[in-house]
PDB file of C-alpha atoms in Angstrom:
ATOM      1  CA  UNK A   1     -26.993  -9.049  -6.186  1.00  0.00           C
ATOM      2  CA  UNK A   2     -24.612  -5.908  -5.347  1.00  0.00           C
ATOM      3  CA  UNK A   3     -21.444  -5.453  -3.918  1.00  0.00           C
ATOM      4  CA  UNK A   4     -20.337  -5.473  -0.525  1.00  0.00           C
ATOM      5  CA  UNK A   5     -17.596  -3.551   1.683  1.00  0.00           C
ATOM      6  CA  UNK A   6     -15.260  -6.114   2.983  1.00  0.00           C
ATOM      7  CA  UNK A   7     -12.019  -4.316   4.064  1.00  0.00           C
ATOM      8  CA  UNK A   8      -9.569  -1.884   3.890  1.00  0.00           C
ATOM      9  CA  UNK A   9      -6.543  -2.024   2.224  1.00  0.00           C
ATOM     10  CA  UNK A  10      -3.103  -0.174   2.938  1.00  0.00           C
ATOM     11  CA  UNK A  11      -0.106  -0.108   1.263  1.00  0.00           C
ATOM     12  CA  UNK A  12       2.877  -0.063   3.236  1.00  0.00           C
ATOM     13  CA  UNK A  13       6.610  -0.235   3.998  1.00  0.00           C
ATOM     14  CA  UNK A  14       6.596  -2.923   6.224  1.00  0.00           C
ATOM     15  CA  UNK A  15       3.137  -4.993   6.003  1.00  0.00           C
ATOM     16  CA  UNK A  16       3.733  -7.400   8.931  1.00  0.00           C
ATOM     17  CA  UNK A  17       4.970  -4.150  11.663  1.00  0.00           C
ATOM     18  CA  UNK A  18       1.976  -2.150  10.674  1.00  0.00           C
ATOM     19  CA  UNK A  19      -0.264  -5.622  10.062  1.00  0.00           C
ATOM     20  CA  UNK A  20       0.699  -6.151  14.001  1.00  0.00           C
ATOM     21  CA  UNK A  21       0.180  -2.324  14.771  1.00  0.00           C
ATOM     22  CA  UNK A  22      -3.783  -2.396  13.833  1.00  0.00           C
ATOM     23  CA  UNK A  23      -4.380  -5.973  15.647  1.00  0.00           C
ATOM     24  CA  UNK A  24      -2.979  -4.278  18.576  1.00  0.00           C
ATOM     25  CA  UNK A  25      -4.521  -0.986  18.263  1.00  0.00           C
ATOM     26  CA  UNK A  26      -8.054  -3.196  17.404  1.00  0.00           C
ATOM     27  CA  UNK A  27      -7.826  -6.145  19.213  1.00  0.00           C
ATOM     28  CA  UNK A  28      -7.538  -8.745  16.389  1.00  0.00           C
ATOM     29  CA  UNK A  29      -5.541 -11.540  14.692  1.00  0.00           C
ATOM     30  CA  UNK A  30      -3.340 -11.605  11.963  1.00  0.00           C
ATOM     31  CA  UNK A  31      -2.828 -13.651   9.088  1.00  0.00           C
ATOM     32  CA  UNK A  32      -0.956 -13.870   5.890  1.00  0.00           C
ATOM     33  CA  UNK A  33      -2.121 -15.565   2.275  1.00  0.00           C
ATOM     34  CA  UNK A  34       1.455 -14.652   1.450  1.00  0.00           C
ATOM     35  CA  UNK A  35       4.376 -12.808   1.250  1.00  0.00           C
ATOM     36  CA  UNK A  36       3.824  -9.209   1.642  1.00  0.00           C
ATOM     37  CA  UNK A  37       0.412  -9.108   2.646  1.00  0.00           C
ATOM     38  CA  UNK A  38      -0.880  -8.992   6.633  1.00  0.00           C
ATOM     39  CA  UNK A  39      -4.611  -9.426   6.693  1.00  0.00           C
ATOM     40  CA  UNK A  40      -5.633  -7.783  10.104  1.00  0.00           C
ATOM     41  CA  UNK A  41      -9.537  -9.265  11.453  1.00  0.00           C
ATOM     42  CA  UNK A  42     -11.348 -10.292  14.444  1.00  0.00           C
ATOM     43  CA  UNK A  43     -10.522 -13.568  16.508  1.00  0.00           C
ATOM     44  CA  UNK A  44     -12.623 -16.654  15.353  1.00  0.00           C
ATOM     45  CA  UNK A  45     -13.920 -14.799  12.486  1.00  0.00           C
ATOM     46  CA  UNK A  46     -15.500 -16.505   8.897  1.00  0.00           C
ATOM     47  CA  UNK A  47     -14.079 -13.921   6.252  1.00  0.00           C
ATOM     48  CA  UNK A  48     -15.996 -11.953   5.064  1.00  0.00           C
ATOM     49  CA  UNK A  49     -18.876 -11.068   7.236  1.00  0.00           C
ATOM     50  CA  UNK A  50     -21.117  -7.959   7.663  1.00  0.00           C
ATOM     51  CA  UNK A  51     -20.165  -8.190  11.448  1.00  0.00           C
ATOM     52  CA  UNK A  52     -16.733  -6.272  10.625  1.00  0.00           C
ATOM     53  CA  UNK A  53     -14.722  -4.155   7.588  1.00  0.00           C
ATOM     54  CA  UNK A  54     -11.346  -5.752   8.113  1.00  0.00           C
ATOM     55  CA  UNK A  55      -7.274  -4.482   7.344  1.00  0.00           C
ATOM     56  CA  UNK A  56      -5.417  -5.324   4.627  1.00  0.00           C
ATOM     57  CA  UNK A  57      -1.907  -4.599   4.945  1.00  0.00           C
ATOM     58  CA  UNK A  58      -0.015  -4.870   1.501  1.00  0.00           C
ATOM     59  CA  UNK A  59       3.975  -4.307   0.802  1.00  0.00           C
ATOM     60  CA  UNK A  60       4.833  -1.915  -1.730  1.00  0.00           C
ATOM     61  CA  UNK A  61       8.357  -0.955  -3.445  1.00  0.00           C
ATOM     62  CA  UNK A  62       7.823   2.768  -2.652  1.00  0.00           C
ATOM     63  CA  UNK A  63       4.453   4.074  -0.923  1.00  0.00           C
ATOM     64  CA  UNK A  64       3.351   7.426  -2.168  1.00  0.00           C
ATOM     65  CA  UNK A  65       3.192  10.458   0.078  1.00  0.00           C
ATOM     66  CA  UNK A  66       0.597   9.973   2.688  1.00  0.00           C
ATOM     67  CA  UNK A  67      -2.839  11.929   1.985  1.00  0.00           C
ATOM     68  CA  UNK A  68      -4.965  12.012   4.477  1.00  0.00           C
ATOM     69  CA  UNK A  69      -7.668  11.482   2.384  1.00  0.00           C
ATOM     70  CA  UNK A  70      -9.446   8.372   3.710  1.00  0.00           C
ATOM     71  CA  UNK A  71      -8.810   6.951   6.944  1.00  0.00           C
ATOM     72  CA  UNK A  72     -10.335   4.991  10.007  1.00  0.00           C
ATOM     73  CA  UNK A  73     -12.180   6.112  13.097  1.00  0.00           C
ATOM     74  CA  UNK A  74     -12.379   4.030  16.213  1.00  0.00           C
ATOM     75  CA  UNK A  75     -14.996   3.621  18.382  1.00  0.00           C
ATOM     76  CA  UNK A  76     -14.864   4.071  22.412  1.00  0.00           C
ATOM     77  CA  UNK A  77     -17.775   3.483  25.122  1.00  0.00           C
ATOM     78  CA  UNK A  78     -16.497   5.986  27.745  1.00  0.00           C
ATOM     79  CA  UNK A  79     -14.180   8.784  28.755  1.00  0.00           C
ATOM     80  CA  UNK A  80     -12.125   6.376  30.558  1.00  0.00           C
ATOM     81  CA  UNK A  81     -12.417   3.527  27.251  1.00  0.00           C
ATOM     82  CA  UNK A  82     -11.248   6.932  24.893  1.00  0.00           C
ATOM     83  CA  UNK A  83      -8.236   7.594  27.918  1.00  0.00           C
ATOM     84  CA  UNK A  84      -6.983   4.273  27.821  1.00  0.00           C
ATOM     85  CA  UNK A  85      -7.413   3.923  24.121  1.00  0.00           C
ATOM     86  CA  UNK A  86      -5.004   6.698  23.117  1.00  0.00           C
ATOM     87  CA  UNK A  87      -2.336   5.627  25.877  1.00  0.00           C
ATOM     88  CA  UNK A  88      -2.478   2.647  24.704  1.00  0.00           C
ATOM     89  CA  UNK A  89      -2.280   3.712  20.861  1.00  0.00           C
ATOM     90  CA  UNK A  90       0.422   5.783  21.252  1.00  0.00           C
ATOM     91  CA  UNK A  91       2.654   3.051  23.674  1.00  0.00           C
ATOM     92  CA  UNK A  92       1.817   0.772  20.507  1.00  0.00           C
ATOM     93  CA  UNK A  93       3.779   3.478  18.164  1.00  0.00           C
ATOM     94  CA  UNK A  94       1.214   5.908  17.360  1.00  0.00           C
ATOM     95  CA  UNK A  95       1.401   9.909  17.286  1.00  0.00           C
ATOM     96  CA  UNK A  96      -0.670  12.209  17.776  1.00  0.00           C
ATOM     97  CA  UNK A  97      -1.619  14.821  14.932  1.00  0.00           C
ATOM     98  CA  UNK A  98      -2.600  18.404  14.690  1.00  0.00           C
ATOM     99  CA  UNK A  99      -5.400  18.678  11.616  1.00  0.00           C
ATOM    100  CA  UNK A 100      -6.429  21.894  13.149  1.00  0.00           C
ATOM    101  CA  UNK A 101      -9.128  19.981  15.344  1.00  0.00           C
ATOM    102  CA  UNK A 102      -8.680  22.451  18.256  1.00  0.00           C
ATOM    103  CA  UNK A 103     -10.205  21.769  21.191  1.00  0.00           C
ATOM    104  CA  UNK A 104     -12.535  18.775  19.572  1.00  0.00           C
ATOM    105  CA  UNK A 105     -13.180  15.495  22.374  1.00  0.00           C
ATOM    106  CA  UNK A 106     -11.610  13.190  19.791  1.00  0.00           C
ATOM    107  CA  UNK A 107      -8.263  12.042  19.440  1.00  0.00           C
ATOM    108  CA  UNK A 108      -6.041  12.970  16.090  1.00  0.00           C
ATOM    109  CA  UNK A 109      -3.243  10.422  15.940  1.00  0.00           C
ATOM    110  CA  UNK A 110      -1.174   8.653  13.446  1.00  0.00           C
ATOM    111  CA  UNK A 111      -0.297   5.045  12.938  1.00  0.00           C
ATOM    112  CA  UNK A 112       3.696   4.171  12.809  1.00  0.00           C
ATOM    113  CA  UNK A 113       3.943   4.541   8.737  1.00  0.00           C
ATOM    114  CA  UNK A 114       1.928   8.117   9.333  1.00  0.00           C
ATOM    115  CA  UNK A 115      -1.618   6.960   8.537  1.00  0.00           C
ATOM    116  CA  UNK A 116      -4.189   9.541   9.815  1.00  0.00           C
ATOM    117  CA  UNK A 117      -6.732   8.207  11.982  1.00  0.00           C
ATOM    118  CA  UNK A 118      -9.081   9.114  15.025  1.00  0.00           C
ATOM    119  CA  UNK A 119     -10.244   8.359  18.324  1.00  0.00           C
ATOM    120  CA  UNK A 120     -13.459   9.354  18.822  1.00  0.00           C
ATOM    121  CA  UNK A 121     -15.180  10.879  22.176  1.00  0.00           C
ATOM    122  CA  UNK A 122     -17.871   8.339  22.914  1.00  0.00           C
ATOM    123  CA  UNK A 123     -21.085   8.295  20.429  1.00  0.00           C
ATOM    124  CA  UNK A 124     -24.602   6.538  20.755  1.00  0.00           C
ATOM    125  CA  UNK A 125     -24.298   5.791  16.947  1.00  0.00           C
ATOM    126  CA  UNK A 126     -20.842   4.180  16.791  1.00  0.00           C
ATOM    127  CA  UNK A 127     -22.313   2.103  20.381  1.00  0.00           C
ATOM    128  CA  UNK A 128     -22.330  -1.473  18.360  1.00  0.00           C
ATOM    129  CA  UNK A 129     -20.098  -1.264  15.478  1.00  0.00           C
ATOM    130  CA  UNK A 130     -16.787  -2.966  17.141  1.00  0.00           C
ATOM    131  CA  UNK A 131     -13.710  -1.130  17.398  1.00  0.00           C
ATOM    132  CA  UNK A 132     -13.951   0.897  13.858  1.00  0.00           C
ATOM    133  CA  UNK A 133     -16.676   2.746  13.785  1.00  0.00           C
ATOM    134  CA  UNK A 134     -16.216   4.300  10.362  1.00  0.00           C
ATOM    135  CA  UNK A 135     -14.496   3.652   7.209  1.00  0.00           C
ATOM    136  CA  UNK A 136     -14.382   7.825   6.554  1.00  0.00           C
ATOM    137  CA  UNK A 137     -13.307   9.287   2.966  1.00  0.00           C
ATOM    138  CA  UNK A 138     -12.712  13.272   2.212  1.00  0.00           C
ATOM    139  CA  UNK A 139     -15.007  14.359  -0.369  1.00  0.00           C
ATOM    140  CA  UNK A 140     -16.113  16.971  -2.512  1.00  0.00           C
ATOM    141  CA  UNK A 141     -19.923  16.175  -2.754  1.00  0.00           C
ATOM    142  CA  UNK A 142     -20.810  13.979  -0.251  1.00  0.00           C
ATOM    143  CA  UNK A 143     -24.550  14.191  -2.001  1.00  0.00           C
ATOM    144  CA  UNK A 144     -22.938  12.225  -5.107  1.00  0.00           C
ATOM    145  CA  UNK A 145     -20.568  10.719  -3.365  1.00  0.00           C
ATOM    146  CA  UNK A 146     -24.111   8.689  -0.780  1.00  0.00           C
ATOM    147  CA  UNK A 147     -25.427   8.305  -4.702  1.00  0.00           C
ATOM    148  CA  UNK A 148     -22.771   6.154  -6.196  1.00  0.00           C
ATOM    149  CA  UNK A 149     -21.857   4.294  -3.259  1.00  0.00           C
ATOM    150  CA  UNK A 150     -25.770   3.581  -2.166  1.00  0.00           C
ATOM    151  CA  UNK A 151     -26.618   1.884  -5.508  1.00  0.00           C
ATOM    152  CA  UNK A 152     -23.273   0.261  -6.825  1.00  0.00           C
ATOM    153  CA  UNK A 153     -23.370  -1.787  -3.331  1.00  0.00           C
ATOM    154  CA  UNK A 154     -26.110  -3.421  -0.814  1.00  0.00           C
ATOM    155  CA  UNK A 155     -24.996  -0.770   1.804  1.00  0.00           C
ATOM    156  CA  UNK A 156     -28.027   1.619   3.191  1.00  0.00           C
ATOM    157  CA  UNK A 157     -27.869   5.080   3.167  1.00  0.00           C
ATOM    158  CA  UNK A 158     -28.636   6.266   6.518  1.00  0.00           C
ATOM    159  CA  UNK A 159     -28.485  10.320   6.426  1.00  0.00           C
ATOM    160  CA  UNK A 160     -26.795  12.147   3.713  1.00  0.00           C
ATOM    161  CA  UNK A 161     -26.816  16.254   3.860  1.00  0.00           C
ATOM    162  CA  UNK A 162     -24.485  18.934   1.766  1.00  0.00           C
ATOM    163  CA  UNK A 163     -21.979  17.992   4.147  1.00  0.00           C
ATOM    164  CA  UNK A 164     -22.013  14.156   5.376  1.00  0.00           C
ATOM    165  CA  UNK A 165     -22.921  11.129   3.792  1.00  0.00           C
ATOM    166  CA  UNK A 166     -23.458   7.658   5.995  1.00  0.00           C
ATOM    167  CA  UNK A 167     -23.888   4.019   4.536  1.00  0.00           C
ATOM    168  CA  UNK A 168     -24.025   0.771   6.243  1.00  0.00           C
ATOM    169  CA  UNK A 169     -24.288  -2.439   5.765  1.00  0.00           C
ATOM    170  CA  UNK A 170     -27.782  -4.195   4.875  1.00  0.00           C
ATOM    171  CA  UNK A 171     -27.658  -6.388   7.375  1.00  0.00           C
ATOM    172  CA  UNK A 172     -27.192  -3.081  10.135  1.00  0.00           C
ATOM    173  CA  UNK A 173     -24.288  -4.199  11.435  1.00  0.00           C
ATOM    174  CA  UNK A 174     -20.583  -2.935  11.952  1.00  0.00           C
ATOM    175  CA  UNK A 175     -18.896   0.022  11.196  1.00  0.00           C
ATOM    176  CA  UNK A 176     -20.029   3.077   8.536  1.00  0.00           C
ATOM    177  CA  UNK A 177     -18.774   4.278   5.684  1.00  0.00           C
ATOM    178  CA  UNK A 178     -18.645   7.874   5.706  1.00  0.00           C
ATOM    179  CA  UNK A 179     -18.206  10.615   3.233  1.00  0.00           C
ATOM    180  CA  UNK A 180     -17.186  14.187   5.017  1.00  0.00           C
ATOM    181  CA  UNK A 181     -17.279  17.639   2.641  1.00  0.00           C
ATOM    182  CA  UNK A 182     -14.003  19.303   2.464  1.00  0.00           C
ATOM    183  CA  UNK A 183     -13.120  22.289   0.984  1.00  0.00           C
ATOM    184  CA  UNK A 184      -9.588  21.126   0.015  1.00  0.00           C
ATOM    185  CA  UNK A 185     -10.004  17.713  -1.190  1.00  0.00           C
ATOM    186  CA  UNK A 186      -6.741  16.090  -1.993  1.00  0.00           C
ATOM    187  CA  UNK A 187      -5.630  15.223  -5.357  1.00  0.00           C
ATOM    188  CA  UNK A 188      -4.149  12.021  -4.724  1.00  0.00           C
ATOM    189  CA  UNK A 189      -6.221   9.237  -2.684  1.00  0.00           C
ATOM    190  CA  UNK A 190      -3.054   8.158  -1.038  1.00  0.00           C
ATOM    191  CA  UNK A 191      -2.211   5.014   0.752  1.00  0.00           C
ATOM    192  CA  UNK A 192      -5.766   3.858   1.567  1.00  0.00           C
ATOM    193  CA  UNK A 193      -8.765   2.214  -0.875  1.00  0.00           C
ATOM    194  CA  UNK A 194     -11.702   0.165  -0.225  1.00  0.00           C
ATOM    195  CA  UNK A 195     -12.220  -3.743  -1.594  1.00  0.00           C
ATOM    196  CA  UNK A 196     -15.393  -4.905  -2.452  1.00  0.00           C
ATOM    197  CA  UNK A 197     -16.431  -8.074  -2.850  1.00  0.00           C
ATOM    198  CA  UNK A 198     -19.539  -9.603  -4.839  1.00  0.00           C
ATOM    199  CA  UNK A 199     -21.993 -12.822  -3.179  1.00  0.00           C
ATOM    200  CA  UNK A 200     -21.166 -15.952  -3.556  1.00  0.00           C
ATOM    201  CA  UNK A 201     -22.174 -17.447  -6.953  1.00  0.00           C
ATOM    202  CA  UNK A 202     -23.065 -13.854  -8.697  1.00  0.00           C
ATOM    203  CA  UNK A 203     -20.165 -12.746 -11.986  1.00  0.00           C
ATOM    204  CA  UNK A 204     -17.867 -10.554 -11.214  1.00  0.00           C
ATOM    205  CA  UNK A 205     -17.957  -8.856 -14.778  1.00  0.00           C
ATOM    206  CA  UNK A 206     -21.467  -7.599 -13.997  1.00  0.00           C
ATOM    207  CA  UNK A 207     -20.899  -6.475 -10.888  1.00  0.00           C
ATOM    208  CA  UNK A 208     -17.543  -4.515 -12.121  1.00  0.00           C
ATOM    209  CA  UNK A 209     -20.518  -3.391 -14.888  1.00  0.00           C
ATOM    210  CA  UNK A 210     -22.507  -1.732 -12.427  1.00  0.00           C
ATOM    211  CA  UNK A 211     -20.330   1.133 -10.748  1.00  0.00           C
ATOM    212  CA  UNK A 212     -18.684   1.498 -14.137  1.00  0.00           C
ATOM    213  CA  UNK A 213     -22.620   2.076 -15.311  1.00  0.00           C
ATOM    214  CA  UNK A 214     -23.060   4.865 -12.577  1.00  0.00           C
ATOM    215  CA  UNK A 215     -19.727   6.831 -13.731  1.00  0.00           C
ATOM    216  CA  UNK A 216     -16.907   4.761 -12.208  1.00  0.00           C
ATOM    217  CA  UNK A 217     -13.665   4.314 -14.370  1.00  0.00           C
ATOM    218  CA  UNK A 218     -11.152   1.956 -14.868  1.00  0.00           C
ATOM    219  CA  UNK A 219      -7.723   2.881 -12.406  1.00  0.00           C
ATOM    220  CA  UNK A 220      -4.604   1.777 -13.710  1.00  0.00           C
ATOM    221  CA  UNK A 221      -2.258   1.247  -9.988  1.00  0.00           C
ATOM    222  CA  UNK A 222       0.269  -1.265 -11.209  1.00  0.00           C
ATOM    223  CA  UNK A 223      -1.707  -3.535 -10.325  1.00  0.00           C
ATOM    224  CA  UNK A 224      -0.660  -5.902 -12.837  1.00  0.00           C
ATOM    225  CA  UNK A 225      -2.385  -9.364 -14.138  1.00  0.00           C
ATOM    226  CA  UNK A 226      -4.834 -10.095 -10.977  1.00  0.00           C
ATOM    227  CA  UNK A 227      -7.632 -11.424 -11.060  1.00  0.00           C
ATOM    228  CA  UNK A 228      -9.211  -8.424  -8.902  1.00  0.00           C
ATOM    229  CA  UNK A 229     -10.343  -5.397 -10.996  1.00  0.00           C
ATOM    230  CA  UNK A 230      -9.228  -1.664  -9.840  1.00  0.00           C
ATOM    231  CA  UNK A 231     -11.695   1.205 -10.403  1.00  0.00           C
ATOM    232  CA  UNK A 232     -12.694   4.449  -9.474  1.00  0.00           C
ATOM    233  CA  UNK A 233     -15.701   6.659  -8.016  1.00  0.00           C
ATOM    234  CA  UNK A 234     -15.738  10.004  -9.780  1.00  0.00           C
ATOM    235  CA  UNK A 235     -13.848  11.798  -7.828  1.00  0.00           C
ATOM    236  CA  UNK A 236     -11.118   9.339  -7.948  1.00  0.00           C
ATOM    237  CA  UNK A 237     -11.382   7.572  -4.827  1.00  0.00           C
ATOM    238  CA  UNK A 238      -9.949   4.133  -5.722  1.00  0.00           C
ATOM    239  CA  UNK A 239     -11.797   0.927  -5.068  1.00  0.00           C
ATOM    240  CA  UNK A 240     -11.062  -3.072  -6.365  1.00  0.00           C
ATOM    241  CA  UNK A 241     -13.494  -5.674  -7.058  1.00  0.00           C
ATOM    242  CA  UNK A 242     -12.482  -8.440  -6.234  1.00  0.00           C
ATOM    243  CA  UNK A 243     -13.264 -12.364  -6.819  1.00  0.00           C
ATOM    244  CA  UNK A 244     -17.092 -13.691  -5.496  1.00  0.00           C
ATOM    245  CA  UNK A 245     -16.654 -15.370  -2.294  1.00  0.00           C
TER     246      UNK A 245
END
């Protein structure tokens, strides 16, 4: 059938203290298939599902330098939701960040290992996509970027423009995933990459086959002998395939 966006994955110092951050900061439950990794998702919630883009929180020897290439923004319903949000957010161990955003109604903050993310001002598009409203990556042509990412997965491409790019789910529900235009795009992807997972029953060889078809290549990131296969888009954004289920 196609691929589908089923969560995000961040390497860390400490898995389980940033694992914990995220539930707090989204409201959600952790578990653990094993040493190392936190998996970060909403309460009484049948993995995967449309309904939400979870948190993976993985261990690793020595994180690179933080790029602030991809990252998260959340969702808010009101001034006073956005208010209490950030207090909240930054009693849980968060920062706040200057990206040059000015005077802009969202929040710039960082997570407790330095992860960039945002609190956004409230927005009638974001109004019923949970707490993230947008899986958001830095790119240089957000045109090919809406392209690759429209026909190597089921996700619909909603608007795309020189500048923005913004896919959902098939089934319209939970958060976006974004591509922004930025002058500077940085070299390294950083500490942040997107899993995909095929349907139930369908071979993961020819789904790895399709992106690969539409100019993805094959990204070597230690992974090792797993049985999930790393690639990435062409402008190196870094995404695994993993096992139908």
């Amino acid at each position: 059938m196609a691929l589908r966006l089923v969560q995000v994955n961040f390497k860390a110092r400490d898995d389980s203290a940033l694992g914990q951050f995220w539930a707090d900061a989204l409201g959600w439950g952790v578990s653990s298939e094993g040493p190392g990794v936190t998996n970060v998702e909403p309460l009484d919630f049948t993995w995967p599902d449309p309904i939400a883009v979870c948190v993976d929180v993985v261990t690793v020897p020595d994180p690179e330098t933080v790029a602030y290439r991809a990252h998260l923004d959340l969702a808010t319903t009101s001034e006073a939701h956005h208010a209490e949000l950030v207090a909240r957010l930054l009693e849980l161990g968060a920062r706040t960040a200057d990206v040059g955003q000015g005077d802009a109604p969202r929040t710039v903050l960082t997570d407790p290992e330095g992860n960039l993310f945002r609190v956004l001002e409230p927005r009638t598009i974001y109004r019923d996509t949970g707490p993230i409203a947008a899986v958001v990556i830095s790119c240089a042509d957000p045109r090919d970027m809406a392209r690759f990412w429209s026909e190597a997965t089921d996700w619909t491409l909603h608007e795309v423009t020189d500048d923005h790019a913004r896919l959902r789910s098939s089934a319209g529900v939970g958060p976006y995933l974004e591509f922004v235009r930025t002058s500077a795009v940085k070299a390294v992807c950083g500490r942040v990459h997107l899993d995909l997972m095929p349907y139930p029953g369908d071979d993961q060889a020819a789904e790895v086959a399709r992106p690969r078809a539409l100019g993805a290549t094959v990204a070597d990131v230690g992974q090792g002998d797993v049985p999930w296969v790393c690639l990435a888009d062409s402008e190196g954004n870094e995404f695994c395939v993993l096992t139908p289920g």
